[in-house]
mmCIF file with all atom_site columns, C-alpha atoms and ligand atoms in Angstrom:
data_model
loop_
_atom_site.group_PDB
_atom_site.id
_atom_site.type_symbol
_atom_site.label_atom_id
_atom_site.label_alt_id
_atom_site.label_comp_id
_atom_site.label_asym_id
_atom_site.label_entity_id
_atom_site.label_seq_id
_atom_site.pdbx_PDB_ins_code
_atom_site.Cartn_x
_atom_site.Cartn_y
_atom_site.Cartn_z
_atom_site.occupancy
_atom_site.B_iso_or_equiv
_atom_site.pdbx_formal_charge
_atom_site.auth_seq_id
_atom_site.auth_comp_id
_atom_site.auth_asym_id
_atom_site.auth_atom_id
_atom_site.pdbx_PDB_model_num
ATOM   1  C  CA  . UNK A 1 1  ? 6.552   11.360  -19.270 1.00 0.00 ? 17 UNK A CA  1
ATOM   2  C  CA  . UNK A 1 2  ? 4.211   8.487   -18.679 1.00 0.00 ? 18 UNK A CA  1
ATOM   3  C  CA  . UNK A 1 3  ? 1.061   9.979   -19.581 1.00 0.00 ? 19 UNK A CA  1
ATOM   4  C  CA  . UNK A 1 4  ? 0.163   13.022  -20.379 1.00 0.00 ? 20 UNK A CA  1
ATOM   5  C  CA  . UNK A 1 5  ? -3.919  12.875  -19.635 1.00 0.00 ? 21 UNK A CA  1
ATOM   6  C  CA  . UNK A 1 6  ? -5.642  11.053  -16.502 1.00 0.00 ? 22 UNK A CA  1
ATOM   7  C  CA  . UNK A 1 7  ? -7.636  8.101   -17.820 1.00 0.00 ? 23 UNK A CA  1
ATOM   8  C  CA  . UNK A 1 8  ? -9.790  8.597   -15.208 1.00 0.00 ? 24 UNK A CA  1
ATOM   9  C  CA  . UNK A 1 9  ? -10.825 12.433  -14.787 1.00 0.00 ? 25 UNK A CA  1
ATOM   10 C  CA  . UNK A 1 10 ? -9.189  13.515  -18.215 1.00 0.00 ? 26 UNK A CA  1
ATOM   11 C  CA  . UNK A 1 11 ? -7.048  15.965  -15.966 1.00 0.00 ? 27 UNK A CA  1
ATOM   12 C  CA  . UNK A 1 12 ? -3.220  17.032  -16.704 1.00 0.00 ? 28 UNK A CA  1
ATOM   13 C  CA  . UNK A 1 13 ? -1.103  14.724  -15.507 1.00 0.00 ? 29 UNK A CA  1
ATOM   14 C  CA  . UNK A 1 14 ? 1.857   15.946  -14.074 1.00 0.00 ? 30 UNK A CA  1
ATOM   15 C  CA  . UNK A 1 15 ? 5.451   13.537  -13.335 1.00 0.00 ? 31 UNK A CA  1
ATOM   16 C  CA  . UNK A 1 16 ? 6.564   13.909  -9.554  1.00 0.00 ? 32 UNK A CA  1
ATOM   17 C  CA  . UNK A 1 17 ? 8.910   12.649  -7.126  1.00 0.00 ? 33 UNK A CA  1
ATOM   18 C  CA  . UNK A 1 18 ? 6.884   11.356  -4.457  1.00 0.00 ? 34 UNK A CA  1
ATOM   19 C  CA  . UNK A 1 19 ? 8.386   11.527  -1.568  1.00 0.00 ? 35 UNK A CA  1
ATOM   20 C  CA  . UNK A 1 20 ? 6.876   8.742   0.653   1.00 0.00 ? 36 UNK A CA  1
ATOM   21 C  CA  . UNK A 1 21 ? 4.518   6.137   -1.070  1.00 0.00 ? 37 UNK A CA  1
ATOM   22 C  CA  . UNK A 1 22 ? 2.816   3.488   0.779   1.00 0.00 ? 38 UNK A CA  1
ATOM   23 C  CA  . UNK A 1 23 ? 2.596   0.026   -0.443  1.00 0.00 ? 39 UNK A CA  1
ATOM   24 C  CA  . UNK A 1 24 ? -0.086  -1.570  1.526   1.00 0.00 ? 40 UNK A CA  1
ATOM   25 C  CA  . UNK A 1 25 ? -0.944  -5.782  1.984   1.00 0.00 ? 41 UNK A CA  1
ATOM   26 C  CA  . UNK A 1 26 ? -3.294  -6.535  4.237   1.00 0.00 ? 42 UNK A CA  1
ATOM   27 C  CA  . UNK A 1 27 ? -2.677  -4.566  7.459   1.00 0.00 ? 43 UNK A CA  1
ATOM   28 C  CA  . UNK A 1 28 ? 0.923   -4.385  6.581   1.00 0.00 ? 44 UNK A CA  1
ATOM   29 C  CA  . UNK A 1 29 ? 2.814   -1.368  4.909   1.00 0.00 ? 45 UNK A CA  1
ATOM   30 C  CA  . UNK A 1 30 ? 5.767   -0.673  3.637   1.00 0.00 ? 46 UNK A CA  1
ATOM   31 C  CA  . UNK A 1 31 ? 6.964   3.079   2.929   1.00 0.00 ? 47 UNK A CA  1
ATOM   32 C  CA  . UNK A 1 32 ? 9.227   3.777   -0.134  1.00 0.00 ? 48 UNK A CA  1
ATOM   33 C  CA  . UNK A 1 33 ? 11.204  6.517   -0.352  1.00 0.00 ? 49 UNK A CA  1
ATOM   34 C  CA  . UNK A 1 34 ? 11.418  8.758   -3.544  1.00 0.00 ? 50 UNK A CA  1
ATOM   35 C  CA  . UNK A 1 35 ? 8.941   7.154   -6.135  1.00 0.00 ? 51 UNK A CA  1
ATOM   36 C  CA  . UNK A 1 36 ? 8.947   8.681   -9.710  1.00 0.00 ? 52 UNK A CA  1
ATOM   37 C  CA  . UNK A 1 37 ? 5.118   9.336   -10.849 1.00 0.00 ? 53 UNK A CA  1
ATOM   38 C  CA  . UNK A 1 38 ? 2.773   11.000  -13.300 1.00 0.00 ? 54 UNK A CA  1
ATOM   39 C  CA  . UNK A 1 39 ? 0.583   12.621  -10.789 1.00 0.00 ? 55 UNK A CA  1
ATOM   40 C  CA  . UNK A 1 40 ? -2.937  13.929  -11.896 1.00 0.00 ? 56 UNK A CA  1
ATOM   41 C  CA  . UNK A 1 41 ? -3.592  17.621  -11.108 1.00 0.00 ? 57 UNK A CA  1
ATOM   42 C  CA  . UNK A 1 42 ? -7.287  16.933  -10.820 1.00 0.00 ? 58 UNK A CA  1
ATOM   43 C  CA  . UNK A 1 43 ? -8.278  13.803  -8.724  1.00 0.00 ? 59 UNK A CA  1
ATOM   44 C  CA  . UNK A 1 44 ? -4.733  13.048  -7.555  1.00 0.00 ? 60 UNK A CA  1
ATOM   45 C  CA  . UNK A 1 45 ? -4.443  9.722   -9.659  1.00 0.00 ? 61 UNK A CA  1
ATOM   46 C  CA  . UNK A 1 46 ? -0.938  7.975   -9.803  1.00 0.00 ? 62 UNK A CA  1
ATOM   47 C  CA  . UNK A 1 47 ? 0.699   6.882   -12.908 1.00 0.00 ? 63 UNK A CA  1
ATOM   48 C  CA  . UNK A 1 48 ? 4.217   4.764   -12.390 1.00 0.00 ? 64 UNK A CA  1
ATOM   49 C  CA  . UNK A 1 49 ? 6.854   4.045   -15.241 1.00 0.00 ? 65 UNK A CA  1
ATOM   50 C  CA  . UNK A 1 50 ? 7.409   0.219   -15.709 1.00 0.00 ? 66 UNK A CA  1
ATOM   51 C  CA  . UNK A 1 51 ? 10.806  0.512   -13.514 1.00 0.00 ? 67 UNK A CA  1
ATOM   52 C  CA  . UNK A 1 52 ? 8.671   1.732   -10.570 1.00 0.00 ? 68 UNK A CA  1
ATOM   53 C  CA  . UNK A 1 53 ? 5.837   -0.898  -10.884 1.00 0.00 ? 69 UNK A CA  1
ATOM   54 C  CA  . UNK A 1 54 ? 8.236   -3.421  -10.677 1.00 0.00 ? 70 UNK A CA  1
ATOM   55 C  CA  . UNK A 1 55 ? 9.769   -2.031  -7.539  1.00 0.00 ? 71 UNK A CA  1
ATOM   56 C  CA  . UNK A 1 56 ? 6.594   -1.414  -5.866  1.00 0.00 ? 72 UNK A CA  1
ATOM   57 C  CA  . UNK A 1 57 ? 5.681   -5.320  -6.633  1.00 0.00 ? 73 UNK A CA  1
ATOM   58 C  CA  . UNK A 1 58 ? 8.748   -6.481  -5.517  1.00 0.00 ? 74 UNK A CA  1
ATOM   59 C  CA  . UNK A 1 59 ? 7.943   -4.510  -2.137  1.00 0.00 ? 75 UNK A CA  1
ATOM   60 C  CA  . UNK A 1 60 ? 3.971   -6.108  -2.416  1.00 0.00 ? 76 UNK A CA  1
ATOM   61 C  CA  . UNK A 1 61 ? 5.802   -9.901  -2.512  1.00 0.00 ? 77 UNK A CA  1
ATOM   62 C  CA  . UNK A 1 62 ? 7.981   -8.817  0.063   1.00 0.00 ? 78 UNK A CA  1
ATOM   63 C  CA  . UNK A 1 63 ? 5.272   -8.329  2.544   1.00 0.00 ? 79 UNK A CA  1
ATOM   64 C  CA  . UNK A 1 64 ? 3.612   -11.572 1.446   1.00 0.00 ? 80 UNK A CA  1
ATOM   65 C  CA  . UNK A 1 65 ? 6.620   -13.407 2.149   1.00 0.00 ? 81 UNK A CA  1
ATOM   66 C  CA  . UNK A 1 66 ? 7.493   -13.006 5.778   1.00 0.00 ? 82 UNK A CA  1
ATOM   67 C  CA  . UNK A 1 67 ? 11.397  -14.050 5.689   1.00 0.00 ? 83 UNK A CA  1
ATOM   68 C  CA  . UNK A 1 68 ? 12.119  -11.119 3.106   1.00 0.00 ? 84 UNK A CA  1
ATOM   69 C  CA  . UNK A 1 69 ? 9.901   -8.826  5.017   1.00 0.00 ? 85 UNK A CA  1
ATOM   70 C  CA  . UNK A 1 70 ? 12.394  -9.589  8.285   1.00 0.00 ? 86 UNK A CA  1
ATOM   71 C  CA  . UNK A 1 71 ? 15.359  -7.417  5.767   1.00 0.00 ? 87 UNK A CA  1
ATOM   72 C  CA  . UNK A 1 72 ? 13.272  -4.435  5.794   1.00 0.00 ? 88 UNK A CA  1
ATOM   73 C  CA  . UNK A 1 73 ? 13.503  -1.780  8.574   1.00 0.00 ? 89 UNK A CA  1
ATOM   74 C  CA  . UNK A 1 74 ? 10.591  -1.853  11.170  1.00 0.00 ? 90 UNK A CA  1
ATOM   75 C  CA  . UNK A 1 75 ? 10.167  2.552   12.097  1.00 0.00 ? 91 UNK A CA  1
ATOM   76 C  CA  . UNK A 1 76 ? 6.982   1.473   13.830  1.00 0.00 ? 92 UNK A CA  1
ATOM   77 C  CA  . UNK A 1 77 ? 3.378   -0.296  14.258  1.00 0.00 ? 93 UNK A CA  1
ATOM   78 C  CA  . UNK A 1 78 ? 0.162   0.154   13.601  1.00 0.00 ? 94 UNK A CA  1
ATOM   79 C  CA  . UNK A 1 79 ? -2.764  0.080   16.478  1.00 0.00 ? 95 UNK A CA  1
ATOM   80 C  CA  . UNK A 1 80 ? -6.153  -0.152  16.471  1.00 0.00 ? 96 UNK A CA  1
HETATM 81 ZN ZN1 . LIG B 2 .  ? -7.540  12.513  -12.791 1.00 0.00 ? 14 LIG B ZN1 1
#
C-alpha cells in the first residue's frame, strides 16, 4: 500500500489498477495502460508507488521530446 489516508480530504485510500491513465503535456496525451494506484474513495485523489512515477515521467519527457514521441502508437487526434 502507498498510503493509507488522502492527504488531501483525509478519505480511505484505496490501491487500484487503473485501467487507462492519461499523461497530459501541453495539448498532447499519452494513454498508459494498467497503472498501479492508491485511489481515494472520497475526492478521487491518485497516489502512485515510486516505480509508477517514474514511468509516468518517462512518458511526460517522451512527449517533450518529439523523436521518442515518433515510437509511441498514434490511436488518434484531438480537435477543437
Ligand atoms: Zn481524498
Amino acid at each position: 500500500m502507498i498510503v493509507s489516508k488522502c492527504a488531501i480530504c483525509g478519505g480511505k485510500v484505496e490501491e487500484q489498477e487503473i485501467s487507462e491513465e492519461v499523461v497530459r503535456v501541453g495539448n498532447d496525451f499519452v494513454i498508459v495502460e494498467n497503472v498501479k494506484a492508491g485511489v481515494c474513495v472520497e475526492c478521487g485523489e491518485r497516489y502512485y508507488p515510486p516505480g509508477v512515477v517514474d514511468r509516468l515521467r518517462d512518458i511526460e519527457r517522451s512527449i517533450r521530446d518529439r523523436k521518442r514521441l515518433k515510437k509511441l502508437d498514434v490511436i488518434g487526434s484531438t480537435y477543437i
